[in-house]
Amino acid sequence: MKNVKAAFCLLAATMLGAIVMPSARADEWNKKTVVTFSQAVEVPGKVLPAGTYTFVLLDSTSDRHIVQIFNADGTHIIATILAINDYRLQSTGDTVMKFSERPGDSPEALRAWFYPGDNFGQEFVYPKTRAMQLAQTTKVAVPAIAAEEIDDKVMRTVPIVAVTPDEKEVEVVTVIQTTPPVAPAPDVAVKQEVLPRTAGSMPLIALLGGLSISVALGLKLYLKLAS
C-alpha cells in the first residue's frame, strides 16, 4: 500500500512539473516584457503614445528577429517590427531600453531592447529614409531596409543594410555586433624555474688547500725519516 501511495505522489509531482515548466520556459523564450513609457516613443513606422506596452519576441531565426508590441494586457497588437542581434559585453538583471538622440521636440526613437540576463538584445531596423535621419542626428550607424512598409512574411527575407552618418550603405556586421564578441585569450603565465645555485669556488679552494697541506706534511715526514 505504501509503495502504491509513493508511486501516486511521484506521478502527481511529475504531472505538476509538466504543467508548470512550459509556461516558465515560454516567458524566457519570447522575452515577454511589460514596459511603461512616460512620454511618446518612436518605433519603426509608428509613434507610441505615453503608456504601458508589452514587448514579445515573435520569431528568432539566425540574426534576424521579429518583435511584436501589444497593449498593456497583451490583447491588441500595435506593431510588428524587424530587428537584428545586438550583443553587449556585459548583461544586467534589468530590462534595458536604448534610445537614439532626438532632434528638437520629436519623440525619442527606440534603438534596442535588452531582456534581463541576456548579453544580446533586439536592435530595431528602421525604414531607410528614417534610418538615414537618425544616423545623421546620432552620428551612429542605424540598420535599415529600403521599403517604408513591409509585410510580415517579407520581414524574414528582406535585405538589411546599415546606414552611416555620412549617408553610406554598409554591411550590418561591419558596424553592429550581431555575433557574440570573442573574449580575448587569457594571458598564459610562463613559469620560470629557478635552478638552485651551484656551489661557488670557495669549497674547491678549501679542498685544494687541504690537499696542499697534506702533501707538505707528508713530504716533511718523509724527509725526516730519510735523514
PDB file of C-alpha atoms in Angstrom:
ATOM      1  CA  MET A   1       0.000   0.000   0.000  1.00  0.00           C
ATOM      2  CA  LYS A   2       2.865   2.367   0.867  1.00  0.00           C
ATOM      3  CA  ASN A   3       4.516   1.639  -2.470  1.00  0.00           C
ATOM      4  CA  VAL A   4       1.296   2.423  -4.356  1.00  0.00           C
ATOM      5  CA  LYS A   5       0.894   5.695  -2.443  1.00  0.00           C
ATOM      6  CA  ALA A   6       4.508   6.702  -3.122  1.00  0.00           C
ATOM      7  CA  ALA A   7       4.108   5.949  -6.823  1.00  0.00           C
ATOM      8  CA  PHE A   8       0.936   8.044  -6.953  1.00  0.00           C
ATOM      9  CA  CYS A   9       2.705  11.009  -5.308  1.00  0.00           C
ATOM     10  CA  LEU A  10       5.590  10.746  -7.762  1.00  0.00           C
ATOM     11  CA  LEU A  11       3.174  10.682 -10.729  1.00  0.00           C
ATOM     12  CA  ALA A  12       1.296  13.712  -9.388  1.00  0.00           C
ATOM     13  CA  ALA A  13       4.550  15.674  -8.950  1.00  0.00           C
ATOM     14  CA  THR A  14       5.631  14.769 -12.484  1.00  0.00           C
ATOM     15  CA  MET A  15       2.316  15.968 -13.946  1.00  0.00           C
ATOM     16  CA  LEU A  16       2.537  19.227 -11.976  1.00  0.00           C
ATOM     17  CA  GLY A  17       6.031  19.820 -13.353  1.00  0.00           C
ATOM     18  CA  ALA A  18       4.784  19.146 -16.870  1.00  0.00           C
ATOM     19  CA  ILE A  19       2.073  21.767 -16.409  1.00  0.00           C
ATOM     20  CA  VAL A  20       4.153  24.489 -14.735  1.00  0.00           C
ATOM     21  CA  MET A  21       7.520  24.293 -16.504  1.00  0.00           C
ATOM     22  CA  PRO A  22       6.432  25.013 -20.116  1.00  0.00           C
ATOM     23  CA  SER A  23       4.887  28.375 -19.138  1.00  0.00           C
ATOM     24  CA  ALA A  24       8.094  29.450 -17.411  1.00  0.00           C
ATOM     25  CA  ARG A  25      10.152  28.466 -20.436  1.00  0.00           C
ATOM     26  CA  ALA A  26       7.765  30.241 -22.784  1.00  0.00           C
ATOM     27  CA  ASP A  27       8.276  33.537 -20.937  1.00  0.00           C
ATOM     28  CA  GLU A  28      12.044  33.196 -21.360  1.00  0.00           C
ATOM     29  CA  TRP A  29      11.745  32.160 -24.990  1.00  0.00           C
ATOM     30  CA  ASN A  30       9.520  35.009 -26.145  1.00  0.00           C
ATOM     31  CA  LYS A  31      11.181  37.579 -23.832  1.00  0.00           C
ATOM     32  CA  LYS A  32       7.784  38.962 -22.777  1.00  0.00           C
ATOM     33  CA  THR A  33       8.381  42.365 -21.190  1.00  0.00           C
ATOM     34  CA  VAL A  34       5.897  44.950 -19.933  1.00  0.00           C
ATOM     35  CA  VAL A  35       7.222  48.496 -20.214  1.00  0.00           C
ATOM     36  CA  THR A  36       5.725  51.853 -19.279  1.00  0.00           C
ATOM     37  CA  PHE A  37       6.834  54.958 -21.177  1.00  0.00           C
ATOM     38  CA  SER A  38       6.295  58.338 -19.530  1.00  0.00           C
ATOM     39  CA  GLN A  39       6.361  60.082 -22.918  1.00  0.00           C
ATOM     40  CA  ALA A  40       5.805  59.275 -26.572  1.00  0.00           C
ATOM     41  CA  VAL A  41       8.324  56.869 -28.112  1.00  0.00           C
ATOM     42  CA  GLU A  42       9.097  56.233 -31.765  1.00  0.00           C
ATOM     43  CA  VAL A  43       9.473  52.687 -33.067  1.00  0.00           C
ATOM     44  CA  PRO A  44      10.000  51.747 -36.729  1.00  0.00           C
ATOM     45  CA  GLY A  45       6.973  53.003 -38.666  1.00  0.00           C
ATOM     46  CA  LYS A  46       4.980  54.200 -35.640  1.00  0.00           C
ATOM     47  CA  VAL A  47       4.921  56.537 -32.642  1.00  0.00           C
ATOM     48  CA  LEU A  48       3.707  55.033 -29.360  1.00  0.00           C
ATOM     49  CA  PRO A  49       1.902  57.491 -27.048  1.00  0.00           C
ATOM     50  CA  ALA A  50       2.959  57.524 -23.409  1.00  0.00           C
ATOM     51  CA  GLY A  51       1.595  54.418 -21.703  1.00  0.00           C
ATOM     52  CA  THR A  52       2.209  50.739 -20.919  1.00  0.00           C
ATOM     53  CA  TYR A  53       3.093  48.204 -23.594  1.00  0.00           C
ATOM     54  CA  THR A  54       4.007  44.528 -23.846  1.00  0.00           C
ATOM     55  CA  PHE A  55       7.028  43.558 -25.949  1.00  0.00           C
ATOM     56  CA  VAL A  56       7.257  39.978 -27.232  1.00  0.00           C
ATOM     57  CA  LEU A  57       9.861  38.254 -29.403  1.00  0.00           C
ATOM     58  CA  LEU A  58       7.699  36.544 -32.018  1.00  0.00           C
ATOM     59  CA  ASP A  59      10.375  34.797 -34.025  1.00  0.00           C
ATOM     60  CA  SER A  60      14.124  34.384 -33.873  1.00  0.00           C
ATOM     61  CA  THR A  61      15.893  32.975 -36.916  1.00  0.00           C
ATOM     62  CA  SER A  62      19.652  33.312 -37.089  1.00  0.00           C
ATOM     63  CA  ASP A  63      20.435  37.024 -36.657  1.00  0.00           C
ATOM     64  CA  ARG A  64      17.011  38.207 -37.905  1.00  0.00           C
ATOM     65  CA  HIS A  65      14.329  38.739 -35.260  1.00  0.00           C
ATOM     66  CA  ILE A  66      10.678  39.821 -35.326  1.00  0.00           C
ATOM     67  CA  VAL A  67       9.313  41.756 -32.347  1.00  0.00           C
ATOM     68  CA  GLN A  68       5.650  42.407 -31.667  1.00  0.00           C
ATOM     69  CA  ILE A  69       4.329  45.235 -29.476  1.00  0.00           C
ATOM     70  CA  PHE A  70       0.962  44.823 -27.757  1.00  0.00           C
ATOM     71  CA  ASN A  71      -1.125  46.962 -25.460  1.00  0.00           C
ATOM     72  CA  ALA A  72      -0.661  46.632 -21.678  1.00  0.00           C
ATOM     73  CA  ASP A  73      -2.606  43.390 -21.222  1.00  0.00           C
ATOM     74  CA  GLY A  74      -1.436  41.836 -24.489  1.00  0.00           C
ATOM     75  CA  THR A  75      -4.880  41.679 -26.114  1.00  0.00           C
ATOM     76  CA  HIS A  76      -4.254  44.041 -29.037  1.00  0.00           C
ATOM     77  CA  ILE A  77      -1.253  44.072 -31.351  1.00  0.00           C
ATOM     78  CA  ILE A  78       0.081  47.540 -32.150  1.00  0.00           C
ATOM     79  CA  ALA A  79       3.198  46.955 -34.248  1.00  0.00           C
ATOM     80  CA  THR A  80       5.318  44.190 -35.763  1.00  0.00           C
ATOM     81  CA  ILE A  81       8.955  45.205 -36.075  1.00  0.00           C
ATOM     82  CA  LEU A  82      12.027  43.721 -37.693  1.00  0.00           C
ATOM     83  CA  ALA A  83      15.141  43.547 -35.510  1.00  0.00           C
ATOM     84  CA  ILE A  84      18.631  42.081 -35.546  1.00  0.00           C
ATOM     85  CA  ASN A  85      21.040  40.845 -32.897  1.00  0.00           C
ATOM     86  CA  ASP A  86      22.886  43.441 -30.862  1.00  0.00           C
ATOM     87  CA  TYR A  87      25.431  41.942 -28.466  1.00  0.00           C
ATOM     88  CA  ARG A  88      26.788  43.686 -25.395  1.00  0.00           C
ATOM     89  CA  LEU A  89      29.830  42.795 -23.340  1.00  0.00           C
ATOM     90  CA  GLN A  90      28.002  42.503 -20.022  1.00  0.00           C
ATOM     91  CA  SER A  91      24.394  41.626 -19.252  1.00  0.00           C
ATOM     92  CA  THR A  92      22.285  43.131 -16.454  1.00  0.00           C
ATOM     93  CA  GLY A  93      19.427  41.863 -14.338  1.00  0.00           C
ATOM     94  CA  ASP A  94      17.053  44.573 -15.570  1.00  0.00           C
ATOM     95  CA  THR A  95      15.251  45.346 -18.797  1.00  0.00           C
ATOM     96  CA  VAL A  96      17.225  47.912 -20.798  1.00  0.00           C
ATOM     97  CA  MET A  97      15.767  50.144 -23.493  1.00  0.00           C
ATOM     98  CA  LYS A  98      18.254  52.140 -25.561  1.00  0.00           C
ATOM     99  CA  PHE A  99      17.131  55.301 -27.322  1.00  0.00           C
ATOM    100  CA  SER A 100      18.605  57.453 -30.060  1.00  0.00           C
ATOM    101  CA  GLU A 101      19.054  61.173 -29.545  1.00  0.00           C
ATOM    102  CA  ARG A 102      16.044  63.090 -30.752  1.00  0.00           C
ATOM    103  CA  PRO A 103      16.141  66.300 -32.812  1.00  0.00           C
ATOM    104  CA  GLY A 104      14.097  69.098 -31.240  1.00  0.00           C
ATOM    105  CA  ASP A 105      10.826  68.052 -29.616  1.00  0.00           C
ATOM    106  CA  SER A 106      10.299  64.865 -31.631  1.00  0.00           C
ATOM    107  CA  PRO A 107       9.735  61.590 -29.707  1.00  0.00           C
ATOM    108  CA  GLU A 108      12.764  59.568 -28.718  1.00  0.00           C
ATOM    109  CA  ALA A 109      13.452  56.737 -31.165  1.00  0.00           C
ATOM    110  CA  LEU A 110      13.752  53.292 -29.603  1.00  0.00           C
ATOM    111  CA  ARG A 111      17.027  51.805 -30.730  1.00  0.00           C
ATOM    112  CA  ALA A 112      17.360  48.482 -28.904  1.00  0.00           C
ATOM    113  CA  TRP A 113      15.686  46.297 -26.266  1.00  0.00           C
ATOM    114  CA  PHE A 114      17.625  44.014 -23.913  1.00  0.00           C
ATOM    115  CA  TYR A 115      15.870  41.300 -21.884  1.00  0.00           C
ATOM    116  CA  PRO A 116      17.115  40.803 -18.285  1.00  0.00           C
ATOM    117  CA  GLY A 117      20.112  38.492 -18.082  1.00  0.00           C
ATOM    118  CA  ASP A 118      20.737  38.369 -21.857  1.00  0.00           C
ATOM    119  CA  ASN A 119      24.013  39.552 -23.340  1.00  0.00           C
ATOM    120  CA  PHE A 120      22.242  40.221 -26.638  1.00  0.00           C
ATOM    121  CA  GLY A 121      19.267  42.400 -27.490  1.00  0.00           C
ATOM    122  CA  GLN A 122      16.979  43.404 -30.319  1.00  0.00           C
ATOM    123  CA  GLU A 123      18.355  46.243 -32.474  1.00  0.00           C
ATOM    124  CA  PHE A 124      15.388  47.705 -34.344  1.00  0.00           C
ATOM    125  CA  VAL A 125      15.533  48.103 -38.118  1.00  0.00           C
ATOM    126  CA  TYR A 126      14.097  51.387 -39.432  1.00  0.00           C
ATOM    127  CA  PRO A 127      12.885  52.289 -42.931  1.00  0.00           C
ATOM    128  CA  LYS A 128      15.807  53.620 -44.915  1.00  0.00           C
ATOM    129  CA  THR A 129      14.676  57.247 -45.061  1.00  0.00           C
ATOM    130  CA  ARG A 130      14.124  57.448 -41.315  1.00  0.00           C
ATOM    131  CA  ALA A 131      17.270  55.432 -40.595  1.00  0.00           C
ATOM    132  CA  MET A 132      19.301  57.967 -42.536  1.00  0.00           C
ATOM    133  CA  GLN A 133      17.834  60.830 -40.498  1.00  0.00           C
ATOM    134  CA  LEU A 134      18.557  59.033 -37.222  1.00  0.00           C
ATOM    135  CA  ALA A 135      22.103  58.201 -38.306  1.00  0.00           C
ATOM    136  CA  GLN A 136      22.827  61.841 -39.123  1.00  0.00           C
ATOM    137  CA  THR A 137      21.380  63.005 -35.797  1.00  0.00           C
ATOM    138  CA  THR A 138      23.005  60.409 -33.550  1.00  0.00           C
ATOM    139  CA  LYS A 139      26.258  60.028 -35.509  1.00  0.00           C
ATOM    140  CA  VAL A 140      25.799  56.265 -35.221  1.00  0.00           C
ATOM    141  CA  ALA A 141      25.056  53.694 -37.937  1.00  0.00           C
ATOM    142  CA  VAL A 142      21.422  52.530 -37.993  1.00  0.00           C
ATOM    143  CA  PRO A 143      20.154  49.239 -39.510  1.00  0.00           C
ATOM    144  CA  ALA A 144      17.690  49.839 -42.317  1.00  0.00           C
ATOM    145  CA  ILE A 145      15.518  48.345 -45.031  1.00  0.00           C
ATOM    146  CA  ALA A 146      14.768  50.012 -48.351  1.00  0.00           C
ATOM    147  CA  ALA A 147      10.956  49.751 -48.100  1.00  0.00           C
ATOM    148  CA  GLU A 148       8.935  52.157 -45.978  1.00  0.00           C
ATOM    149  CA  GLU A 149       6.440  49.437 -45.079  1.00  0.00           C
ATOM    150  CA  ILE A 150       6.846  45.665 -45.383  1.00  0.00           C
ATOM    151  CA  ASP A 151       4.610  42.660 -44.945  1.00  0.00           C
ATOM    152  CA  ASP A 152       5.219  40.321 -42.013  1.00  0.00           C
ATOM    153  CA  LYS A 153       6.254  37.498 -44.355  1.00  0.00           C
ATOM    154  CA  VAL A 154       8.718  39.691 -46.240  1.00  0.00           C
ATOM    155  CA  MET A 155      10.421  40.569 -42.942  1.00  0.00           C
ATOM    156  CA  ARG A 156      12.056  37.154 -42.940  1.00  0.00           C
ATOM    157  CA  THR A 157      13.800  37.705 -46.265  1.00  0.00           C
ATOM    158  CA  VAL A 158      14.082  41.443 -46.946  1.00  0.00           C
ATOM    159  CA  PRO A 159      17.698  42.645 -47.263  1.00  0.00           C
ATOM    160  CA  ILE A 160      19.028  44.609 -44.297  1.00  0.00           C
ATOM    161  CA  VAL A 161      21.796  47.182 -44.538  1.00  0.00           C
ATOM    162  CA  ALA A 162      23.253  49.770 -42.194  1.00  0.00           C
ATOM    163  CA  VAL A 163      23.123  53.490 -42.948  1.00  0.00           C
ATOM    164  CA  THR A 164      26.079  55.552 -41.732  1.00  0.00           C
ATOM    165  CA  PRO A 165      26.014  59.216 -40.635  1.00  0.00           C
ATOM    166  CA  ASP A 166      27.545  60.183 -43.997  1.00  0.00           C
ATOM    167  CA  GLU A 167      24.615  58.518 -45.835  1.00  0.00           C
ATOM    168  CA  LYS A 168      26.514  55.439 -46.981  1.00  0.00           C
ATOM    169  CA  GLU A 169      25.121  51.903 -47.001  1.00  0.00           C
ATOM    170  CA  VAL A 170      27.383  49.274 -45.478  1.00  0.00           C
ATOM    171  CA  GLU A 171      27.028  45.692 -44.332  1.00  0.00           C
ATOM    172  CA  VAL A 172      25.416  45.462 -40.928  1.00  0.00           C
ATOM    173  CA  VAL A 173      28.145  43.234 -39.480  1.00  0.00           C
ATOM    174  CA  THR A 174      30.759  45.926 -40.103  1.00  0.00           C
ATOM    175  CA  VAL A 175      29.145  48.444 -37.734  1.00  0.00           C
ATOM    176  CA  ILE A 176      26.931  46.409 -35.357  1.00  0.00           C
ATOM    177  CA  GLN A 177      27.950  43.484 -33.140  1.00  0.00           C
ATOM    178  CA  THR A 178      25.492  40.863 -34.453  1.00  0.00           C
ATOM    179  CA  THR A 179      27.505  37.865 -33.225  1.00  0.00           C
ATOM    180  CA  PRO A 180      28.864  37.088 -29.761  1.00  0.00           C
ATOM    181  CA  PRO A 181      32.069  39.033 -29.125  1.00  0.00           C
ATOM    182  CA  VAL A 182      35.152  36.873 -28.928  1.00  0.00           C
ATOM    183  CA  ALA A 183      36.650  37.046 -25.483  1.00  0.00           C
ATOM    184  CA  PRO A 184      40.374  37.843 -25.507  1.00  0.00           C
ATOM    185  CA  ALA A 185      42.575  34.858 -24.841  1.00  0.00           C
ATOM    186  CA  PRO A 186      43.807  34.798 -21.256  1.00  0.00           C
ATOM    187  CA  ASP A 187      47.449  35.614 -20.733  1.00  0.00           C
ATOM    188  CA  VAL A 188      49.449  32.443 -20.293  1.00  0.00           C
ATOM    189  CA  ALA A 189      51.891  32.858 -17.482  1.00  0.00           C
ATOM    190  CA  VAL A 190      55.250  31.369 -18.286  1.00  0.00           C
ATOM    191  CA  LYS A 191      56.625  29.653 -15.245  1.00  0.00           C
ATOM    192  CA  GLN A 192      60.323  30.134 -14.993  1.00  0.00           C
ATOM    193  CA  GLU A 193      62.003  27.550 -12.862  1.00  0.00           C
ATOM    194  CA  VAL A 194      64.946  28.922 -10.965  1.00  0.00           C
ATOM    195  CA  LEU A 195      67.612  26.307 -10.726  1.00  0.00           C
ATOM    196  CA  PRO A 196      69.413  26.040  -7.399  1.00  0.00           C
ATOM    197  CA  ARG A 197      72.682  27.860  -7.460  1.00  0.00           C
ATOM    198  CA  THR A 198      75.669  25.562  -7.584  1.00  0.00           C
ATOM    199  CA  ALA A 199      78.392  25.867  -5.025  1.00  0.00           C
ATOM    200  CA  GLY A 200      80.879  28.628  -5.667  1.00  0.00           C
ATOM    201  CA  SER A 201      84.678  28.322  -5.964  1.00  0.00           C
ATOM    202  CA  MET A 202      85.330  28.586  -2.198  1.00  0.00           C
ATOM    203  CA  PRO A 203      84.839  24.857  -1.411  1.00  0.00           C
ATOM    204  CA  LEU A 204      87.169  23.959  -4.275  1.00  0.00           C
ATOM    205  CA  ILE A 205      89.835  26.326  -2.946  1.00  0.00           C
ATOM    206  CA  ALA A 206      89.448  24.894   0.528  1.00  0.00           C
ATOM    207  CA  LEU A 207      89.826  21.382  -0.839  1.00  0.00           C
ATOM    208  CA  LEU A 208      92.969  22.247  -2.769  1.00  0.00           C
ATOM    209  CA  GLY A 209      94.348  23.989   0.291  1.00  0.00           C
ATOM    210  CA  GLY A 210      93.746  20.908   2.410  1.00  0.00           C
ATOM    211  CA  LEU A 211      95.464  18.689  -0.151  1.00  0.00           C
ATOM    212  CA  SER A 212      98.421  21.033  -0.308  1.00  0.00           C
ATOM    213  CA  ILE A 213      98.855  20.933   3.480  1.00  0.00           C
ATOM    214  CA  SER A 214      98.595  17.146   3.477  1.00  0.00           C
ATOM    215  CA  VAL A 215     101.223  16.870   0.755  1.00  0.00           C
ATOM    216  CA  ALA A 216     103.504  19.275   2.616  1.00  0.00           C
ATOM    217  CA  LEU A 217     103.187  17.337   5.897  1.00  0.00           C
ATOM    218  CA  GLY A 218     103.763  14.040   4.095  1.00  0.00           C
ATOM    219  CA  LEU A 219     106.852  15.408   2.370  1.00  0.00           C
ATOM    220  CA  LYS A 220     108.198  16.772   5.664  1.00  0.00           C
ATOM    221  CA  LEU A 221     107.659  13.437   7.391  1.00  0.00           C
ATOM    222  CA  TYR A 222     109.369  11.607   4.539  1.00  0.00           C
ATOM    223  CA  LEU A 223     112.427  13.874   4.645  1.00  0.00           C
ATOM    224  CA  LYS A 224     112.657  13.420   8.433  1.00  0.00           C
ATOM    225  CA  LEU A 225     112.575   9.677   8.161  1.00  0.00           C
ATOM    226  CA  ALA A 226     115.083   9.690   5.306  1.00  0.00           C
ATOM    227  CA  SER A 227     117.621  11.622   7.392  1.00  0.00           C
TER     228      SER A 227
END
